[in-house]
XYZ file of C-alpha atoms in Angstrom:
619
model
C -19.926 -27.733 31.255
C -20.131 -23.955 30.699
C -21.356 -22.328 27.490
C -17.913 -20.850 26.870
C -16.347 -24.313 26.961
C -18.961 -25.651 24.557
C -18.324 -22.792 22.119
C -14.582 -23.377 22.269
C -15.066 -27.075 21.597
C -17.288 -26.267 18.625
C -14.505 -24.190 17.087
C -11.689 -26.583 18.003
C -11.849 -28.666 14.763
C -11.454 -25.593 12.558
C -8.657 -24.234 14.736
C -6.778 -27.544 14.613
C -7.136 -27.707 10.838
C -5.871 -24.151 10.470
C -2.807 -24.978 12.559
C -2.037 -28.043 10.432
C -2.468 -26.162 7.153
C -0.372 -23.246 8.414
C 2.456 -25.553 9.483
C 2.411 -27.303 6.107
C 2.436 -23.968 4.255
C 5.396 -22.715 6.292
C 7.304 -25.899 5.558
C 6.514 -25.663 1.852
C 7.646 -22.039 1.593
C 10.859 -22.863 3.475
C 11.488 -25.857 1.203
C 11.029 -23.853 -1.993
C 13.113 -20.986 -0.605
C 16.029 -23.290 0.183
C 15.929 -24.701 -3.351
C 15.967 -21.214 -4.841
C 18.980 -20.282 -2.731
C 20.779 -23.412 -3.963
C 20.625 -22.117 -7.537
C 22.330 -18.872 -6.604
C 24.837 -20.560 -4.294
C 25.914 -23.289 -6.735
C 25.899 -21.706 -10.154
C 25.658 -17.945 -10.109
C 29.214 -17.387 -8.851
C 30.590 -19.676 -11.555
C 28.640 -17.784 -14.226
C 30.039 -14.516 -12.936
C 33.589 -15.913 -12.821
C 33.335 -17.248 -16.394
C 32.095 -13.890 -17.705
C 34.918 -12.047 -15.965
C 37.522 -14.542 -17.253
C 36.222 -14.041 -20.803
C 36.545 -10.297 -20.444
C 40.055 -10.628 -18.935
C 41.379 -12.963 -21.685
C 39.987 -10.654 -24.344
C 41.854 -7.765 -22.729
C 45.002 -9.903 -22.654
C 44.567 -10.579 -26.354
C 44.227 -6.834 -26.939
C 47.438 -6.327 -24.943
C 49.248 -8.789 -27.230
C 48.056 -6.838 -30.271
C 49.369 -3.641 -28.688
C 52.766 -5.345 -28.275
C 52.793 -6.391 -31.934
C 51.790 -2.900 -33.002
C 54.740 -1.407 -31.126
C 52.767 0.120 -28.258
C 54.602 -1.851 -25.566
C 53.741 0.450 -22.669
C 50.045 0.161 -23.361
C 50.251 -3.601 -23.875
C 52.334 -4.259 -20.750
C 50.117 -2.129 -18.501
C 46.950 -3.779 -19.776
C 48.426 -7.258 -19.337
C 49.553 -6.418 -15.804
C 46.028 -5.312 -15.000
C 44.013 -8.258 -16.376
C 46.355 -11.246 -15.818
C 45.794 -11.216 -11.987
C 42.060 -10.724 -12.546
C 41.845 -13.828 -14.725
C 43.903 -15.827 -12.226
C 41.719 -14.804 -9.249
C 38.477 -15.649 -11.087
C 39.925 -18.982 -12.231
C 40.728 -19.823 -8.606
C 37.131 -18.960 -7.666
C 35.902 -21.334 -10.351
C 38.242 -24.087 -9.205
C 36.771 -23.782 -5.686
C 33.137 -23.797 -6.917
C 32.798 -27.078 -8.843
C 29.100 -28.058 -8.597
C 28.103 -29.746 -11.866
C 29.058 -33.122 -13.435
C 31.915 -32.641 -15.897
C 32.683 -29.138 -14.647
C 35.911 -30.238 -12.926
C 37.364 -31.658 -16.173
C 36.513 -28.500 -18.111
C 38.024 -26.347 -15.360
C 41.238 -28.423 -15.429
C 41.482 -27.974 -19.188
C 40.938 -24.259 -18.713
C 43.808 -24.184 -16.199
C 46.088 -26.007 -18.677
C 45.089 -23.690 -21.550
C 45.632 -20.644 -19.336
C 49.100 -21.778 -18.247
C 50.004 -22.472 -21.874
C 48.665 -19.078 -22.919
C 50.706 -17.279 -20.249
C 53.918 -18.968 -21.370
C 53.291 -18.035 -24.985
C 52.298 -14.497 -24.026
C 55.585 -14.113 -22.127
C 57.530 -15.351 -25.168
C 55.692 -12.886 -27.399
C 56.396 -10.122 -24.900
C 60.173 -10.783 -25.077
C 60.352 -10.739 -28.894
C 61.993 -7.596 -30.241
C 61.451 -8.364 -33.937
C 57.972 -7.105 -34.885
C 57.590 -9.480 -37.853
C 58.584 -12.508 -35.761
C 56.211 -11.413 -33.014
C 53.379 -11.063 -35.523
C 53.949 -14.521 -36.956
C 54.181 -15.979 -33.439
C 50.902 -14.306 -32.455
C 48.910 -15.651 -35.393
C 50.628 -18.999 -35.319
C 50.575 -19.884 -31.612
C 49.262 -17.144 -29.298
C 45.907 -16.561 -30.980
C 45.007 -20.311 -31.077
C 45.916 -20.502 -27.362
C 43.654 -17.509 -26.748
C 40.755 -19.251 -28.531
C 41.215 -22.383 -26.410
C 41.049 -20.380 -23.176
C 38.000 -18.432 -24.315
C 36.175 -21.539 -25.544
C 36.835 -23.332 -22.237
C 35.427 -20.330 -20.325
C 32.403 -20.325 -22.646
C 31.886 -24.021 -21.923
C 31.907 -23.403 -18.161
C 29.513 -20.482 -18.616
C 27.084 -22.533 -20.723
C 27.275 -25.487 -18.317
C 26.317 -23.353 -15.289
C 23.651 -21.409 -17.153
C 22.041 -24.656 -18.290
C 22.206 -25.923 -14.717
C 20.474 -22.773 -13.437
C 17.675 -23.199 -15.984
C 17.317 -26.888 -15.146
C 17.195 -26.272 -11.394
C 14.741 -23.424 -11.865
C 12.434 -25.737 -13.811
C 12.769 -28.351 -11.076
C 11.759 -25.792 -8.451
C 8.801 -24.700 -10.574
C 7.578 -28.276 -10.987
C 8.035 -28.874 -7.277
C 6.017 -25.719 -6.516
C 3.222 -26.891 -8.796
C 3.102 -30.253 -7.051
C 3.095 -28.552 -3.657
C 0.263 -26.247 -4.768
C -1.841 -29.203 -5.859
C -1.165 -31.018 -2.600
C -1.981 -27.899 -0.577
C -5.238 -27.277 -2.453
C -6.308 -30.866 -1.935
C -5.413 -30.793 1.742
C -7.249 -27.504 2.259
C -10.394 -28.788 0.574
C -10.433 -32.015 2.593
C -9.655 -30.185 5.834
C -12.300 -27.544 5.108
C -15.025 -30.107 4.470
C -14.041 -32.134 7.530
C -13.865 -29.045 9.757
C -17.214 -27.727 8.531
C -18.924 -31.060 9.128
C -17.555 -31.400 12.661
C -18.247 -27.758 13.546
C -21.755 -27.981 12.129
C -22.541 -31.071 14.200
C -21.260 -29.508 17.421
C -22.936 -26.170 16.693
C -26.282 -27.793 15.945
C -26.156 -29.605 19.252
C -25.271 -26.371 21.017
C -28.095 -24.390 19.389
C -30.933 -26.666 20.428
C -31.396 -24.957 23.838
C -31.151 -21.574 22.134
C -33.955 -22.565 19.789
C -36.217 -23.373 22.722
C -35.304 -20.119 24.451
C -35.851 -18.180 21.227
C -39.286 -19.723 20.760
C -40.282 -18.775 24.299
C -38.938 -15.233 23.821
C -40.864 -14.841 20.569
C -44.085 -15.991 22.241
C -43.538 -13.508 25.061
C -42.901 -10.718 22.562
C -46.185 -11.556 20.817
C -48.055 -11.056 24.100
C -48.170 -14.586 25.475
C -47.043 -13.910 29.049
C -47.561 -17.560 29.955
C -44.676 -18.653 27.722
C -41.813 -20.332 29.590
C -38.435 -21.797 28.633
C -37.875 -25.201 30.259
C -34.171 -26.031 29.996
C -32.285 -28.506 32.124
C -28.687 -28.161 33.270
C -26.403 -25.715 35.047
C -24.753 -23.838 32.191
C -25.332 -20.223 31.214
C -28.233 -21.036 28.904
C -30.092 -22.894 31.669
C -29.466 -19.974 34.027
C -30.682 -17.586 31.317
C -33.833 -19.667 30.911
C -34.533 -19.458 34.647
C -33.999 -15.701 34.595
C -36.285 -15.475 31.606
C -39.010 -17.377 33.401
C -38.631 -15.094 36.416
C -38.897 -12.043 34.162
C -42.007 -13.479 32.496
C -43.640 -13.977 35.915
C -43.005 -10.329 36.858
C -44.195 -9.049 33.496
C -47.367 -11.021 33.910
C -47.890 -9.380 37.305
C -47.342 -5.906 35.854
C -49.581 -6.730 32.930
C -52.372 -7.623 35.305
C -52.011 -4.313 37.245
C -53.010 -0.754 36.240
C -49.377 0.403 36.591
C -48.230 -2.131 34.038
C -49.403 -0.197 30.996
C -47.552 2.969 32.019
C -44.400 1.080 32.899
C -44.587 -0.856 29.647
C -44.536 2.337 27.591
C -41.643 3.804 29.587
C -39.640 0.596 29.498
C -40.205 0.238 25.759
C -38.783 3.721 25.150
C -35.804 3.131 27.434
C -35.161 -0.306 25.951
C -35.130 1.214 22.476
C -32.291 3.621 23.226
C -30.469 1.161 25.511
C -30.365 -1.340 22.661
C -28.217 1.033 20.631
C -24.498 0.240 21.026
C -23.468 3.895 20.652
C -23.941 6.649 23.263
C -27.284 8.498 22.903
C -28.055 11.763 24.732
C -31.527 13.360 24.600
C -31.798 17.099 25.391
C -34.910 18.967 26.361
C -35.958 22.217 24.708
C -34.221 24.140 27.506
C -30.905 22.418 26.866
C -30.991 20.104 29.890
C -30.237 16.368 29.548
C -33.546 14.503 29.756
C -32.363 10.967 29.038
C -29.286 8.910 28.139
C -28.751 5.268 27.281
C -26.471 2.801 29.013
C -23.443 3.256 26.685
C -23.575 6.995 27.442
C -23.472 6.248 31.161
C -20.779 3.562 31.024
C -18.513 5.149 28.392
C -18.989 8.905 28.796
C -19.672 9.068 32.544
C -23.131 10.707 32.619
C -24.603 10.834 36.135
C -27.809 9.142 37.142
C -29.380 12.476 38.184
C -30.582 13.589 34.740
C -31.313 17.288 34.485
C -29.060 18.136 37.425
C -26.236 20.627 36.979
C -23.593 18.053 37.827
C -24.966 15.313 35.534
C -22.188 16.109 33.034
C -19.421 16.791 35.543
C -17.600 13.558 34.725
C -17.969 13.922 30.971
C -14.838 14.717 28.956
C -14.724 18.448 27.968
C -14.308 17.586 24.279
C -17.517 15.517 24.434
C -19.397 18.334 26.191
C -18.260 20.796 23.538
C -19.534 18.560 20.728
C -22.835 17.874 22.511
C -23.420 21.604 23.041
C -22.655 22.316 19.385
C -25.037 19.578 18.177
C -27.790 20.690 20.590
C -27.463 24.326 19.526
C -27.595 23.361 15.850
C -30.845 21.417 16.204
C -32.661 23.656 18.717
C -31.904 26.742 16.609
C -34.123 25.310 13.880
C -31.407 24.273 11.416
C -32.708 20.722 11.242
C -30.806 17.459 11.638
C -27.014 17.471 11.629
C -25.354 14.793 9.503
C -21.547 14.504 9.384
C -20.027 15.043 5.967
C -17.301 12.473 6.385
C -15.024 10.430 8.580
C -12.806 13.476 9.114
C -15.373 14.972 11.553
C -14.719 12.207 14.097
C -13.283 13.524 17.370
C -11.204 11.866 20.081
C -12.483 11.601 23.626
C -11.404 10.002 26.883
C -13.855 7.371 28.138
C -13.909 4.823 30.909
C -12.478 2.296 28.430
C -9.686 4.533 27.188
C -9.490 6.916 24.246
C -12.122 6.455 21.565
C -13.194 8.210 18.376
C -16.805 9.283 17.874
C -18.696 10.604 14.838
C -21.536 12.933 15.974
C -24.989 13.309 14.454
C -28.099 15.062 15.811
C -31.840 14.652 15.157
C -34.669 16.974 16.311
C -37.474 15.560 18.504
C -40.888 16.749 17.310
C -44.234 16.934 19.068
C -47.374 17.138 16.962
C -48.522 20.451 18.501
C -45.452 22.069 20.066
C -42.972 21.533 17.216
C -39.373 20.863 18.285
C -39.337 19.759 21.913
C -35.804 18.413 22.120
C -32.734 17.075 20.344
C -31.275 13.570 20.176
C -27.492 13.366 19.765
C -25.918 10.061 18.705
C -22.163 9.570 19.023
C -21.195 6.738 16.695
C -18.133 4.866 17.954
C -15.754 4.658 14.960
C -12.644 3.648 16.915
C -12.338 0.247 15.253
C -12.999 1.694 11.812
C -10.259 4.253 12.391
C -7.850 1.560 13.561
C -8.668 -0.563 10.532
C -8.005 2.454 8.313
C -4.661 3.058 10.019
C -3.748 -0.618 9.729
C -4.641 -0.557 6.048
C -2.517 2.546 5.471
C 0.397 0.997 7.372
C 0.097 -2.226 5.405
C -0.028 -0.429 2.059
C 2.962 1.734 2.998
C 4.947 -1.298 4.202
C 4.200 -3.260 1.036
C 5.107 -0.256 -1.120
C 8.379 0.161 0.761
C 9.232 -3.524 0.322
C 8.495 -3.185 -3.416
C 11.203 -0.589 -3.915
C 14.273 -2.846 -3.743
C 13.032 -5.618 -6.091
C 11.510 -3.006 -8.376
C 14.843 -1.191 -8.612
C 16.588 -4.460 -9.445
C 13.969 -5.255 -12.067
C 14.344 -1.838 -13.673
C 18.125 -2.211 -13.751
C 17.872 -5.682 -15.295
C 15.518 -4.446 -18.025
C 17.789 -1.470 -18.690
C 20.826 -3.731 -19.066
C 18.905 -5.975 -21.454
C 17.755 -3.001 -23.552
C 21.323 -1.734 -23.682
C 22.233 -5.232 -24.988
C 24.830 -5.675 -22.289
C 24.064 -9.404 -22.094
C 23.621 -10.042 -25.809
C 21.770 -8.790 -28.875
C 17.968 -8.519 -28.915
C 15.458 -9.178 -31.642
C 12.960 -6.471 -32.542
C 10.142 -8.339 -30.785
C 12.227 -8.807 -27.630
C 13.098 -5.116 -27.636
C 9.421 -4.142 -27.933
C 8.485 -6.406 -25.016
C 11.285 -5.015 -22.854
C 10.271 -1.436 -23.660
C 6.707 -2.245 -22.589
C 8.042 -3.863 -19.399
C 10.155 -0.798 -18.637
C 7.121 1.478 -19.040
C 5.133 -0.714 -16.649
C 8.019 -0.631 -14.163
C 8.133 3.154 -14.334
C 4.376 3.325 -13.761
C 4.675 0.958 -10.810
C 7.578 3.024 -9.427
C 5.389 6.141 -9.661
C 2.593 4.369 -7.751
C 4.999 3.239 -5.038
C 6.391 6.771 -4.686
C 2.862 8.196 -4.411
C 1.912 5.688 -1.709
C 5.059 6.423 0.303
C 4.598 10.191 -0.092
C 1.015 9.927 1.156
C 2.146 7.786 4.085
C 4.814 10.319 5.053
C 2.276 13.137 4.812
C -0.162 11.290 7.095
C 2.590 10.641 9.631
C 3.786 14.260 9.506
C 7.270 13.290 8.311
C 7.391 15.782 5.423
C 8.804 19.139 6.473
C 7.776 22.364 4.788
C 10.540 24.786 3.800
C 8.564 27.888 2.909
C 9.949 30.985 1.311
C 8.442 33.861 -0.669
C 8.269 33.158 -4.388
C 6.551 34.991 -7.202
C 3.284 33.643 -8.525
C 4.390 34.154 -12.123
C 7.519 32.024 -11.662
C 5.465 29.211 -10.117
C 3.021 29.198 -13.026
C 5.784 29.538 -15.648
C 7.819 26.707 -14.098
C 4.794 24.395 -13.961
C 3.979 25.049 -17.629
C 7.526 24.573 -18.883
C 7.890 21.299 -16.951
C 4.918 19.810 -18.825
C 5.124 21.551 -22.187
C 6.832 18.595 -23.873
C 4.141 16.159 -22.704
C 1.408 18.523 -23.916
C 3.039 18.979 -27.339
C 3.447 15.227 -27.666
C -0.355 14.882 -27.354
C -0.995 17.983 -29.514
C -2.552 19.906 -26.602
C -1.988 23.639 -26.161
C -0.645 24.457 -22.682
C -0.275 28.069 -21.645
C -0.843 30.704 -18.992
C -3.790 33.078 -18.912
C -3.210 36.832 -19.087
C -5.008 37.089 -15.734
C -2.025 35.626 -13.856
C -1.155 37.578 -10.698
C 2.279 39.172 -10.242
C 2.352 38.925 -6.407
C 4.191 36.519 -4.113
C 3.153 33.541 -1.998
C 4.891 31.925 0.965
C 5.278 28.284 -0.127
C 7.540 25.291 -0.294
C 8.271 25.355 -4.068
C 8.914 21.620 -4.278
C 5.552 20.743 -2.694
C 3.551 23.248 -4.747
C 5.291 22.032 -7.911
C 4.032 18.540 -7.037
C 0.480 19.927 -6.796
C 0.804 21.577 -10.212
C 2.292 18.376 -11.648
C -0.684 16.270 -10.531
C -3.266 18.746 -11.820
C -1.570 19.414 -15.188
C -0.803 15.729 -15.805
C -4.467 14.889 -15.188
C -5.520 17.669 -17.547
C -3.190 16.409 -20.295
C -4.394 12.842 -19.800
C -8.093 13.767 -20.109
C -7.820 16.429 -22.844
C -8.200 15.158 -26.440
C -5.768 16.034 -29.214
C -6.276 19.610 -30.377
C -7.587 20.740 -26.990
C -6.148 23.359 -24.678
C -5.137 23.774 -21.040
C -4.974 27.176 -19.333
C -3.134 27.876 -16.073
C -3.907 31.094 -14.220
C -3.493 32.683 -10.797
C -6.012 35.182 -9.395
C -5.511 37.219 -6.174
C -8.580 37.353 -3.927
C -9.166 38.097 -0.224
C -5.571 37.647 0.935
C -5.036 34.414 -1.017
C -3.974 33.509 -4.522
C -6.297 31.172 -6.384
C -4.498 28.938 -8.891
C -6.614 27.326 -11.607
C -5.907 24.631 -14.197
C -8.666 24.516 -16.834
C -8.940 21.996 -19.672
C -11.284 21.278 -22.551
C -11.597 17.573 -21.778
C -14.629 15.356 -21.310
C -15.519 16.722 -17.867
C -16.556 14.890 -14.695
C -20.040 13.804 -13.614
C -21.349 15.533 -10.449
C -21.726 12.233 -8.563
C -17.988 11.575 -8.991
C -16.690 15.041 -8.093
C -17.166 14.641 -4.313
C -14.849 11.593 -4.290
C -12.051 12.975 -6.505
C -9.745 13.925 -3.630
C -10.176 10.676 -1.701
C -7.379 8.130 -1.711
C -7.434 5.379 -4.376
C -10.489 6.849 -6.138
C -10.506 6.715 -9.925
C -13.377 7.941 -12.089
C -15.168 4.871 -13.521
C -14.443 4.447 -17.220
C -11.411 6.761 -17.239
C -8.187 5.768 -19.009
C -5.985 6.825 -16.105
C -3.243 4.320 -15.237
C -2.357 5.743 -11.812
C -3.220 4.444 -8.356
C -5.717 7.232 -7.598
C -3.401 9.023 -5.152
C -2.327 12.128 -7.065
C -5.264 14.354 -6.142
C -5.235 13.080 -2.557
C -1.553 14.036 -2.230
C -2.286 17.417 -3.824
C -5.059 18.013 -1.264
C -2.744 17.194 1.654
C -0.036 19.515 0.290
C -2.446 22.416 -0.231
C -4.002 22.043 3.215
C -0.508 21.895 4.744
C 0.000 25.396 3.272
C -3.281 26.592 4.842
C -5.202 26.546 1.548
C -8.130 24.753 -0.031
C -8.602 22.708 -3.204
C -11.634 21.930 -5.345
C -13.018 21.325 -8.825
C -15.663 22.762 -11.147
C -16.736 20.587 -14.042
C -19.577 19.796 -16.389
C -19.828 16.702 -18.532
C -18.630 17.537 -22.046
C -17.475 21.086 -21.104
C -14.112 20.415 -19.483
C -12.925 20.795 -15.916
C -11.282 23.462 -13.765
C -9.230 22.324 -10.780
C -8.355 25.123 -8.361
C -6.449 25.575 -5.137
C -5.676 28.559 -2.932
C -2.467 29.585 -1.191
C -2.254 32.508 1.301
C -0.316 35.420 -0.173
C 3.099 36.305 1.225
C 1.763 39.635 2.509
C -0.993 37.899 4.453
C 1.457 35.373 5.975
C 3.779 38.179 7.056
C 0.902 40.123 8.653
C -0.174 37.012 10.556
C 3.363 36.475 11.788
C 3.558 40.087 12.892
C 0.276 39.887 14.785
C 1.373 36.737 16.592
C 4.641 38.372 17.533
């Protein structure tokens, strides 16, 4: 039996348990989902029909009052409008009988409605106002109350049924959760025990081989691994014994010591999973490891002119830049971030590498070479893209239920479904604020996703710097006054023009000024200014807040970063979005801050004159 088969068998118990648990979970979710749909299917339409019938009968009653008051045209038109509506909703109710006793109530409602229509028609034909008034209060109004009360009874019956069924579903879900937790725990223990037993049996030969390898590494060249069988481990043990025999021969010869040193150096760089290229002081390639040969295509003739002929040009350009940096005496090169990763074609397809370079020193001659390491970050980049896609997908799926939730809270606050107590109103106001904050987070996530995918188009046009600054201040003046913070523009504001997309730059200002207001105490001040310099306009937003520690400043513009201990309620995306917008305009963004002395966030935008001159030179 091969080693691969043994490994698969060792993992089979856990895989089987996962399949069983997954199937049970899918069944449970489907079961609960079908019960939830039953509530909507059985009762919600009846609730809606009862509410509409109540509204229609009330309008009919108003029409009767118009008739009594002498406004026959108004009364007749209103009756003609709402009588068919009541009839259609009553027919819906008659076709949606789902609860015990609901059919009897619906039949009574039909009888009361027919009686009310007959009496309404009699009232409509009366020409004597006094007789019509007496008829209304004596017969028509009591008939109206019967119809309305019957509709209320149907409404209450279905609402109670919805609550009851919802509680049943909740109790069923709790029971299912307990069953699932118990099943998972039992399955986990059983799977771990079985896997551990199989794994322990599988690792016994590895233990023997490891012991022999350790003895060989400690200098015991007589160590051997004696394993029986025909699987990969037994074959590995035989190869190990053969290697030990040859090493013992080399060890006993004068050439062995030299070869041992060379092999140790080569084994060190070959053990690295990332491509490693070592340059001599003259710039020639003196050594590479196996990943550099297999992935990048370096030739076996090191130092030859054509040793890099099969290497991708983008890789050669990076290697030359790293080599020049180190050999010029600038020291080691360390990448500043993931953004410095470059794409290259390899024998295994396109990959992303993050370069770093280290000088090679000799005790007497100084720098004698440069070692360049290309860290393969392809999987990390894919994981980052998958994470961004997942976050964007989840945010997009949040929008529809979040919109419904906001609408429901709004209707409740407007008391469209009944009066609210003061406590209920306070809770709903707090819920609406949380919904708005969540909506803002979702919008930020989707905006950032669209920016990353290049789906946001820039519509640039020349606009004055003063109008940009003035518009940004006026848009946030109310929020600043509410917190008792002075918000104004500095007298140093430029009067030139910049070529921008006003909507995008306004979003940048909004993020910076909102942050300033949030972190500036009452009585503080915020200054906005624009300074022309070297063909660009530098916009600054300065506050008198608590400031930012230096160790946090380098992470401010990264996604999802929030300063520890801050009272910000956002998702940590505002400054990241601002950075993307500014860079899309060809500018830069940064911050200057000291703890306890406030902060100044700045960004630059090329001036309109500079953009026009660039366009003219390209033309």
